[in-house]
XYZ file of C-alpha atoms in Angstrom:
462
model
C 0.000 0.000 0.000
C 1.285 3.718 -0.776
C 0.323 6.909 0.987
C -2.674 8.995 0.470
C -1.616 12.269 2.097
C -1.407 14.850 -0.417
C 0.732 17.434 2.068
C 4.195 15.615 1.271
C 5.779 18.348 -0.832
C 8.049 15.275 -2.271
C 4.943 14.126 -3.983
C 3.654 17.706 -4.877
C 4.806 17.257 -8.650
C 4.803 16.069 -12.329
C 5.888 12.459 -12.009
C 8.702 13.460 -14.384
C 10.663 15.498 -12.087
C 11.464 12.824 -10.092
C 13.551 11.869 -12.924
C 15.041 15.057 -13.453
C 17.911 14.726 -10.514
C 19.565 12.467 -12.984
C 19.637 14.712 -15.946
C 21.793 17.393 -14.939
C 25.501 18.172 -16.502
C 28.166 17.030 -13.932
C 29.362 19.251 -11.753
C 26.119 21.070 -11.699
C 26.478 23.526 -8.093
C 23.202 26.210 -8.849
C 20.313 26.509 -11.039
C 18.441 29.464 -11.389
C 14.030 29.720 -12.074
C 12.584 32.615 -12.991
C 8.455 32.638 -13.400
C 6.777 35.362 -15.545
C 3.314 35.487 -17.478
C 4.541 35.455 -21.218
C 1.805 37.290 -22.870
C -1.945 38.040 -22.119
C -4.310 40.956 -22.492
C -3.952 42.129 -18.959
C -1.431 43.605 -16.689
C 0.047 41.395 -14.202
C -1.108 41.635 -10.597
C 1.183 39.352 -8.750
C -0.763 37.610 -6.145
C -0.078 34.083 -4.164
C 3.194 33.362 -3.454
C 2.780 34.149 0.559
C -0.001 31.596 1.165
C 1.978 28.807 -0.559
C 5.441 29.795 1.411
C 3.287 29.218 4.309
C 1.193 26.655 3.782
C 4.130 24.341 2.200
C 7.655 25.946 2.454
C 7.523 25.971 6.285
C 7.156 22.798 7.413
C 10.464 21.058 6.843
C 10.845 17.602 5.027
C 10.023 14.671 7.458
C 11.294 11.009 7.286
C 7.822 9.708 7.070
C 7.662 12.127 3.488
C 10.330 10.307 2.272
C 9.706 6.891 3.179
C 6.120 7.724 1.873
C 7.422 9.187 -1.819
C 10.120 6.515 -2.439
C 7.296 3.299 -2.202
C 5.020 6.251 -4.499
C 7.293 6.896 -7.026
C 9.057 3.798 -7.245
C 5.629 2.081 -7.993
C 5.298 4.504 -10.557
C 8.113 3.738 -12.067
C 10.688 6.505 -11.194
C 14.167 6.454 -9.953
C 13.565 7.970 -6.591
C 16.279 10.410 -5.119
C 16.684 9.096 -2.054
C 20.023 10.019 -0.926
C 19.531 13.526 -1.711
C 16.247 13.653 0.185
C 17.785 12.426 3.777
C 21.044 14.844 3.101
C 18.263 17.622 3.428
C 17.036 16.297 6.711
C 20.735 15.828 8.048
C 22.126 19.080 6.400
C 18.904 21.479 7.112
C 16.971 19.294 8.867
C 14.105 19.257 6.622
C 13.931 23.232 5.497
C 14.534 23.423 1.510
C 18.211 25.293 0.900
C 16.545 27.769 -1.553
C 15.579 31.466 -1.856
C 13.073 32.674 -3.459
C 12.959 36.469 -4.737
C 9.527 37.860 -5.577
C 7.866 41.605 -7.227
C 5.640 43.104 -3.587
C 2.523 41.159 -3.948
C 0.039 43.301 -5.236
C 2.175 45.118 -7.938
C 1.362 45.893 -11.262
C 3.263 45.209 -13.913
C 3.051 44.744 -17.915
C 3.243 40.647 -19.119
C 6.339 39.798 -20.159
C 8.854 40.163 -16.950
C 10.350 38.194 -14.280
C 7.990 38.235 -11.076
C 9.919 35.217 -9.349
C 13.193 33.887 -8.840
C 14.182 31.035 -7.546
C 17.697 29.181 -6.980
C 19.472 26.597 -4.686
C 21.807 27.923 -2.014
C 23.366 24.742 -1.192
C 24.977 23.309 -4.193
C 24.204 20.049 -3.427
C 20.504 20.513 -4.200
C 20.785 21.793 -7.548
C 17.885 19.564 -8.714
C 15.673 21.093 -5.485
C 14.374 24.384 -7.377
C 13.305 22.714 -10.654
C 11.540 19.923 -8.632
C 9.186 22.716 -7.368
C 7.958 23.964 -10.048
C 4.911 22.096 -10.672
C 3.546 23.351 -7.189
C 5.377 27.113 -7.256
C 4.130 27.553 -10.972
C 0.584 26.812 -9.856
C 0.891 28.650 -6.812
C 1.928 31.708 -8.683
C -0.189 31.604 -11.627
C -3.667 30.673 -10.843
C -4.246 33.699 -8.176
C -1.944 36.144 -10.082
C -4.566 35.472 -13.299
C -7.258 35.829 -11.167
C -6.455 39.153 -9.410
C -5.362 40.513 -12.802
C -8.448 39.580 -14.110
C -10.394 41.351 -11.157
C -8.109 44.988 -11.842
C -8.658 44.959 -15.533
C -12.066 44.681 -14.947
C -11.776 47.263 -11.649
C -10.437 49.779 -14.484
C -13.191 49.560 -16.997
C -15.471 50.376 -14.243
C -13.441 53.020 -12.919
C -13.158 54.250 -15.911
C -17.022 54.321 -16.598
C -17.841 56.069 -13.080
C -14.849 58.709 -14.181
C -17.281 59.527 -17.159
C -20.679 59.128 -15.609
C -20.581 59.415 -11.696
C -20.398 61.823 -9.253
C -17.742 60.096 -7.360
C -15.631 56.724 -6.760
C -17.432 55.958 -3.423
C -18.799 52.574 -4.658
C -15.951 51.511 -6.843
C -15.103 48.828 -4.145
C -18.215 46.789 -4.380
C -18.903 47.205 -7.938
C -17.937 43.787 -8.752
C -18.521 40.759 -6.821
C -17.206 37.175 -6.283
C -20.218 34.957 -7.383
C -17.696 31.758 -8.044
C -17.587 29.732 -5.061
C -19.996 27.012 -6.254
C -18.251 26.755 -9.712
C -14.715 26.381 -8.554
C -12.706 23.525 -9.111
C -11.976 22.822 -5.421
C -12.219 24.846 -1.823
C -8.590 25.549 -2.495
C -9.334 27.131 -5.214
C -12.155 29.293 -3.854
C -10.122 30.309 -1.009
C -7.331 31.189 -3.480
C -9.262 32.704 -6.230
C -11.507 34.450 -4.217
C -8.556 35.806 -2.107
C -7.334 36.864 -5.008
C -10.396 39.026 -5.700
C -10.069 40.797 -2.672
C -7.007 42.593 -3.834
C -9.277 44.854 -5.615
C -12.204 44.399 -4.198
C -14.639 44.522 -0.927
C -17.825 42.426 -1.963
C -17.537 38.259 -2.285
C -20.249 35.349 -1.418
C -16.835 33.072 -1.136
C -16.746 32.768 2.521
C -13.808 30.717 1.857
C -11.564 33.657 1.001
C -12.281 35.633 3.991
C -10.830 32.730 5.892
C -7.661 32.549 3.605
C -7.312 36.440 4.193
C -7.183 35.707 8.004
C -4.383 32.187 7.456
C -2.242 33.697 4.853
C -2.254 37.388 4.850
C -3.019 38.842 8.520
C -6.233 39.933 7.962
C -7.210 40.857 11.739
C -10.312 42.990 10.139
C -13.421 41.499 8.524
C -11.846 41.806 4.747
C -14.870 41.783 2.570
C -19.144 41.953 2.775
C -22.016 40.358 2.175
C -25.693 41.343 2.153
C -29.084 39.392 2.016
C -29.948 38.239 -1.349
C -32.831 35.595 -2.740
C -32.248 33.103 -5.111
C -34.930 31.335 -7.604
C -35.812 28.610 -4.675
C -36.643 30.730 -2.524
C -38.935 32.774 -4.503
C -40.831 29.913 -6.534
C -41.385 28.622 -3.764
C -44.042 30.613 -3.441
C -45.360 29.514 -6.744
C -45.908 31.926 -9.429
C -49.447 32.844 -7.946
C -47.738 34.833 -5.014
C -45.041 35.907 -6.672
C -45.832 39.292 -5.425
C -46.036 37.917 -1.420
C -42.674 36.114 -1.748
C -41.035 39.929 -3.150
C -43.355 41.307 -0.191
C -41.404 38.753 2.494
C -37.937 40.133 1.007
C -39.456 43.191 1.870
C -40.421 41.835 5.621
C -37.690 40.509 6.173
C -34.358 42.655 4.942
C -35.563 46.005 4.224
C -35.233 49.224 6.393
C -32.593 52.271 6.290
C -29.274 51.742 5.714
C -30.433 48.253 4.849
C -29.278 46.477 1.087
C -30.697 43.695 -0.027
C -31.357 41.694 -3.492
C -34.047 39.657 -5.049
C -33.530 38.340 -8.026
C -36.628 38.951 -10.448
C -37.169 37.009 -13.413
C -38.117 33.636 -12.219
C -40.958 34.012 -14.490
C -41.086 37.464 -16.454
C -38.699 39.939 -15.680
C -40.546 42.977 -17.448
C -43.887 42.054 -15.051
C -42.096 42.080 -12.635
C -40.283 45.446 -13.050
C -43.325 46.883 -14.343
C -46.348 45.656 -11.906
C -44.929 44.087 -8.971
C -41.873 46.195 -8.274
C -42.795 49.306 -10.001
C -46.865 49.320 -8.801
C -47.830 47.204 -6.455
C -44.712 47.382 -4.202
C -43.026 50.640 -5.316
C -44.602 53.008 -2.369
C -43.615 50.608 0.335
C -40.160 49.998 -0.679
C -39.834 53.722 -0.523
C -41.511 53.866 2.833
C -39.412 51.110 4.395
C -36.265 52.386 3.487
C -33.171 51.265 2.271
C -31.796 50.050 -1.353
C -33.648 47.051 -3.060
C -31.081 45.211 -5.265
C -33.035 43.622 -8.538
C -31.269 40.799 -10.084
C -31.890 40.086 -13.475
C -30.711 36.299 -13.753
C -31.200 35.772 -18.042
C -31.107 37.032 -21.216
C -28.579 39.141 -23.312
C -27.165 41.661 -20.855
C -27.079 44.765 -23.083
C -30.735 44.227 -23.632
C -31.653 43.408 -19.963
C -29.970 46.009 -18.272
C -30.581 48.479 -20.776
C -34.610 47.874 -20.690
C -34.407 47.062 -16.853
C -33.072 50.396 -16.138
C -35.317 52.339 -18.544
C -38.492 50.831 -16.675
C -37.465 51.532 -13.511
C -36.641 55.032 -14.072
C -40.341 55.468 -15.474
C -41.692 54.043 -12.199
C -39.502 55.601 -9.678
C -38.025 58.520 -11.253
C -34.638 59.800 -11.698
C -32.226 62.533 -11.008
C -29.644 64.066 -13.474
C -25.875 64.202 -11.880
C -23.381 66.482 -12.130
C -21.749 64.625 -15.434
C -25.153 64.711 -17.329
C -26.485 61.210 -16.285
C -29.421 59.761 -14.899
C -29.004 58.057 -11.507
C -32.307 56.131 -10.215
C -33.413 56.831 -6.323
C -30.848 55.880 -3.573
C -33.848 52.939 -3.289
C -33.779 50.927 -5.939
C -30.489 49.520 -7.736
C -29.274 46.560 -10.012
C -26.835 44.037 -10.407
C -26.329 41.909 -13.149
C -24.472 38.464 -12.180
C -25.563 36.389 -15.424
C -22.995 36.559 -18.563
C -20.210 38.548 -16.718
C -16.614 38.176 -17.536
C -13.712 40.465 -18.642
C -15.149 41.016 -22.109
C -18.537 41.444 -21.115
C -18.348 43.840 -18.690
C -16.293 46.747 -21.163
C -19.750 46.901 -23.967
C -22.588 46.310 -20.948
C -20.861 49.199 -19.164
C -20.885 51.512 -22.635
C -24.267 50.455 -23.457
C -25.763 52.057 -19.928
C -23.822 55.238 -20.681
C -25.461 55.433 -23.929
C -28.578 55.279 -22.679
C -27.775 58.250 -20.354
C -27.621 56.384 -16.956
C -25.054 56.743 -15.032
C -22.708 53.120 -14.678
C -23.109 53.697 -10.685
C -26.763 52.281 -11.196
C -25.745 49.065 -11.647
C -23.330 46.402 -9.601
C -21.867 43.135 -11.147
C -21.164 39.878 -10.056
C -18.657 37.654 -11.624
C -18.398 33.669 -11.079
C -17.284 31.160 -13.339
C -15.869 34.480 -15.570
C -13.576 34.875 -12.074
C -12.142 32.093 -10.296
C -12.888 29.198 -13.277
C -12.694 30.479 -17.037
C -8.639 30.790 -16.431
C -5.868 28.714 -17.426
C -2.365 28.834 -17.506
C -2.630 29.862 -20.690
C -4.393 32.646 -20.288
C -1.166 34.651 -19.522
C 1.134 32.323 -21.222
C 2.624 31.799 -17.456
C 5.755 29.733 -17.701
C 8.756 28.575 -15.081
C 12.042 28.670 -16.875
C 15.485 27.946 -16.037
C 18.134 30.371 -17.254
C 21.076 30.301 -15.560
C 23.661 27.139 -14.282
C 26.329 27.796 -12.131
C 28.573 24.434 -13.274
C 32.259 23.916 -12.323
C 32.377 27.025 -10.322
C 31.015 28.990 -13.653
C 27.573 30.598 -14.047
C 26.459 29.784 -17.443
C 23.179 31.401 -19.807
C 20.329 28.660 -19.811
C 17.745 28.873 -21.841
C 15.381 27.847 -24.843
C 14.733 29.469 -28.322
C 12.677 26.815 -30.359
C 12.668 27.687 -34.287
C 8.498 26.474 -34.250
C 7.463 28.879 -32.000
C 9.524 31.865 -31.231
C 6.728 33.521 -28.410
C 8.331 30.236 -26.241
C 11.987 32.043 -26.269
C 12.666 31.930 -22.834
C 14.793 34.569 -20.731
C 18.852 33.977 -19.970
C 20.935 34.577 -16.709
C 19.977 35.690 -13.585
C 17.702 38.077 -13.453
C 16.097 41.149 -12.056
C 13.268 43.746 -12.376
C 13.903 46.950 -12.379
C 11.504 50.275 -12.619
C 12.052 53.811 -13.795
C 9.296 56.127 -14.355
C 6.553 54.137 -15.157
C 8.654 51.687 -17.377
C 9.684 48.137 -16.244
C 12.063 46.002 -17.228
C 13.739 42.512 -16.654
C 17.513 43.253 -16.962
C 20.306 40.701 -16.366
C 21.149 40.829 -12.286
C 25.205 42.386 -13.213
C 23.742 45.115 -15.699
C 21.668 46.683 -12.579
C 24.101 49.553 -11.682
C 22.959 51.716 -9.706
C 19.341 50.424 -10.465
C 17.322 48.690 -7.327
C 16.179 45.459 -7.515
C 12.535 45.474 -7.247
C 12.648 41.894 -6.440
C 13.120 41.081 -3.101
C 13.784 37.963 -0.882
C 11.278 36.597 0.706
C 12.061 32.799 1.182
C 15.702 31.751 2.423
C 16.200 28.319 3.720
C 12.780 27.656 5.560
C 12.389 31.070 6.927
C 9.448 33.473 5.102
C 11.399 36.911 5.356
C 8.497 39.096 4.232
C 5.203 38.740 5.907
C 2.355 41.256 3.865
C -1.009 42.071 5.263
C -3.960 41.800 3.050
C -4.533 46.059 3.427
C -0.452 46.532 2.308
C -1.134 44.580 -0.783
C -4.234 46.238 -1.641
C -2.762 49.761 -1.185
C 0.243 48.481 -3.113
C -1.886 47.931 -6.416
C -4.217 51.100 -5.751
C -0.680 52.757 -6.393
């Protein structure tokens, strides 16, 4: 029988790289990693690294791991690198000889440069930073997709309340994190989600308010939540009292200072934005204070919003802002969670403004267009190695394949450097008098940089 525990860092990798140990030059003493998205449509937002130091770089390397990954791997049909293993437990006892230099989490930078570096400081683990990179590649590039995703998306809507609002005030709960249930794994929701929170303050993935308090200090509550129906709890009622189950929302959730959403087109979304919200209920949620939240749930979001908007203006008025557009009552507001994702969001956003309302009328919510629809492909994020240190002599490492010259990967150790508003990855001797805007934060089992979840967020607001 073979082990089932999926913490062993040994077994935390493509089956290949057990291989790899093997495969190096003699004499090999260092290789350097770099990671860096190769391409995409977004600016970076490096995001991630901190929870997986934490969660995996911390605990050193046990006997029982080893023992466990030799009878794995060996069934599997690897060579299994045993003697190096048990040289880390007697030489570090377990911690990983590496260090790890990383951009600030939270940065923002254009595709294309260096965000990681990794290397061996013990020359006897040269083959220890390449066997990580399954679980440091994923670590890096699933959340770092994901919060980039959020900020372009943070932009366009900035962008629109720069035209059309009076202020910024609600930019931090414009979009929210509707992807918990269509998430791969928790892991994923707590990562993802977390993620999200870089840029903004709304989420329904209670899962990444718990990662913000394990991996990044959050000792404040990091992100809200209000009251909200979904379809079962409005059918129900049955369609016959489809007006009493909007009238228990009311009941229940409304009252000043008080936001809450019902989502609305169970059966037909223009009755009820017309009859039941706009006649038969439209005095009392005025009376009873606070901001109803309608939910469209279907349909082509141009057209639904567009209409939505236009009917609910005619029923509870509107007021022209300081920029020209209309803004509905302080009462009544939408948000549109159906069809959302980063290409979406840019012509729903100009379709509202050419209607004349204002783009603060109207919230999003994101799921599977947040924490699922990315790959590593997305950004074209890749691990590389590019330099050797072999026989006392650092050497250039790297590929250039004649089918596909995009895959040209970077040489020689590397850093990041910033002037102006310009980056750049430059080779580590041609800095000068340049700083290094990567900094250690891993060396031999000790994090060296701990970041709070309100550092990183101010961090990409600059």
């Amino acid at each position: 029988m073979y082990t089932s525990n999926f913490l062993n860092l040994i077994l935390n990798v493509d089956s290949y790289k057990a291989s790899h140990w093997l495969q190096y030059p003699p004499n090999t003493e260092h290789v350097s990693y770099y990671v860096e998205a190769r391409s995409g449509d977004f600016d970076v937002v490096v995001f991630g690294l901190q929870a997986f130091i934490k969660e995996y770089l911390l605990t050193p390397i046990s006997q029982q791991d080893i023992e466990d990954a030799e009878v794995v791997l060996s069934m599997h049909g690897l060579p299994f690198n045993r003697s190096g293993w048990l040289c880390l437990i007697e030489k570090h006892h377990g911690f990983l000889p590496l260090k790890i230099e990383a951009v600030p989490e939270g940065t923002v930078l254009p595709v294309g440069n260096v965000v990681c570096q990794i290397v061996n400081t013990d020359p006897e683990f040269y083959w220890l930073a390449g066997y990580l990179e399954t679980a440091l590649l994923r670590a890096i590039w699933y959340p770092s997709s994901v919060a980039s995703i959020s900020y372009f998306c943070k932009q366009k809507i900035k962008q629109a309340l720069e035209i059309s609002a009076d202020n910024l005030d609600g930019l931090p709960f414009k979009l929210h994190d509707f992807g918990a249930r269509g998430a791969s794994s928790l892991e994923t929701v707590a990562l993802g989600g977390l993620a999200h929170l870089v840029n903004f303050n709304g989420t329904d993935s209670v899962s990444a308010l718990l990662a913000a308090r394990r991996w990044y200090n959050a000792t404040q509550m990091p992100a809200f939540s209000i009251p909200a129906a979904e379809h079962s709890t409005i059918t129900s009622w049955g369609k016959e009292r489809e007006v009493a189950a909007y009238d228990n929302m009311l009941n229940q959730f409304a009252g000043k200072g008080k936001i809450y959403a019902v989502v609305s087109d169970s059966y037909d979304l223009w009755d009820a934005l017309e009859n039941i919200w706009g006649s038969k209920l439209r005095d009392k949620v005025k009376q009873l204070g606070g901001t109803l939240v309608i939910r469209p749930d279907s349909g082509e979001p141009v057209e639904v919003i567009c209409r939505a908007l236009t009917i609910l203006e005619n029923k509870f008025g509107s007021t022209i802002n300081s920029k020209g557009y209309k803004v509905l009552p302080d009462c009544i507001r939408l948000i549109q969670g159906d069809g959302i994702n980063c290409n979406s969001i840019v012509p729903i956003l100009e379709a509202i403004m050419a209607h004349g309302f204002s783009a603060d009328n109207v919230n999003f919510g994101m799921g599977g267009g947040l924490l699922q629809h990315v790959n590593r492909d997305t950004m074209s994020w890749a691990m590389k190695a590019s330099a050797a240190k072999i026989a006392s002599k650092w050497q250039d490492v790297y590929k250039d394949p004649i089918t596909n010259r995009a895959k040209r990967s970077k040489r020689g150790v590397l850093a990041l450097v910033k002037q102006q508003d310009r980056w750049q990855t430059v080779l580590q001797q041609e800095l000068g008098e340049r700083e290094n805007q990567l900094r250690t934060v891993f060396l031999n089992g000790q994090l060296l940089i701990d970041d709070d979840l309100e550092t990183i967020r101010t961090r990409t607001e600059r």
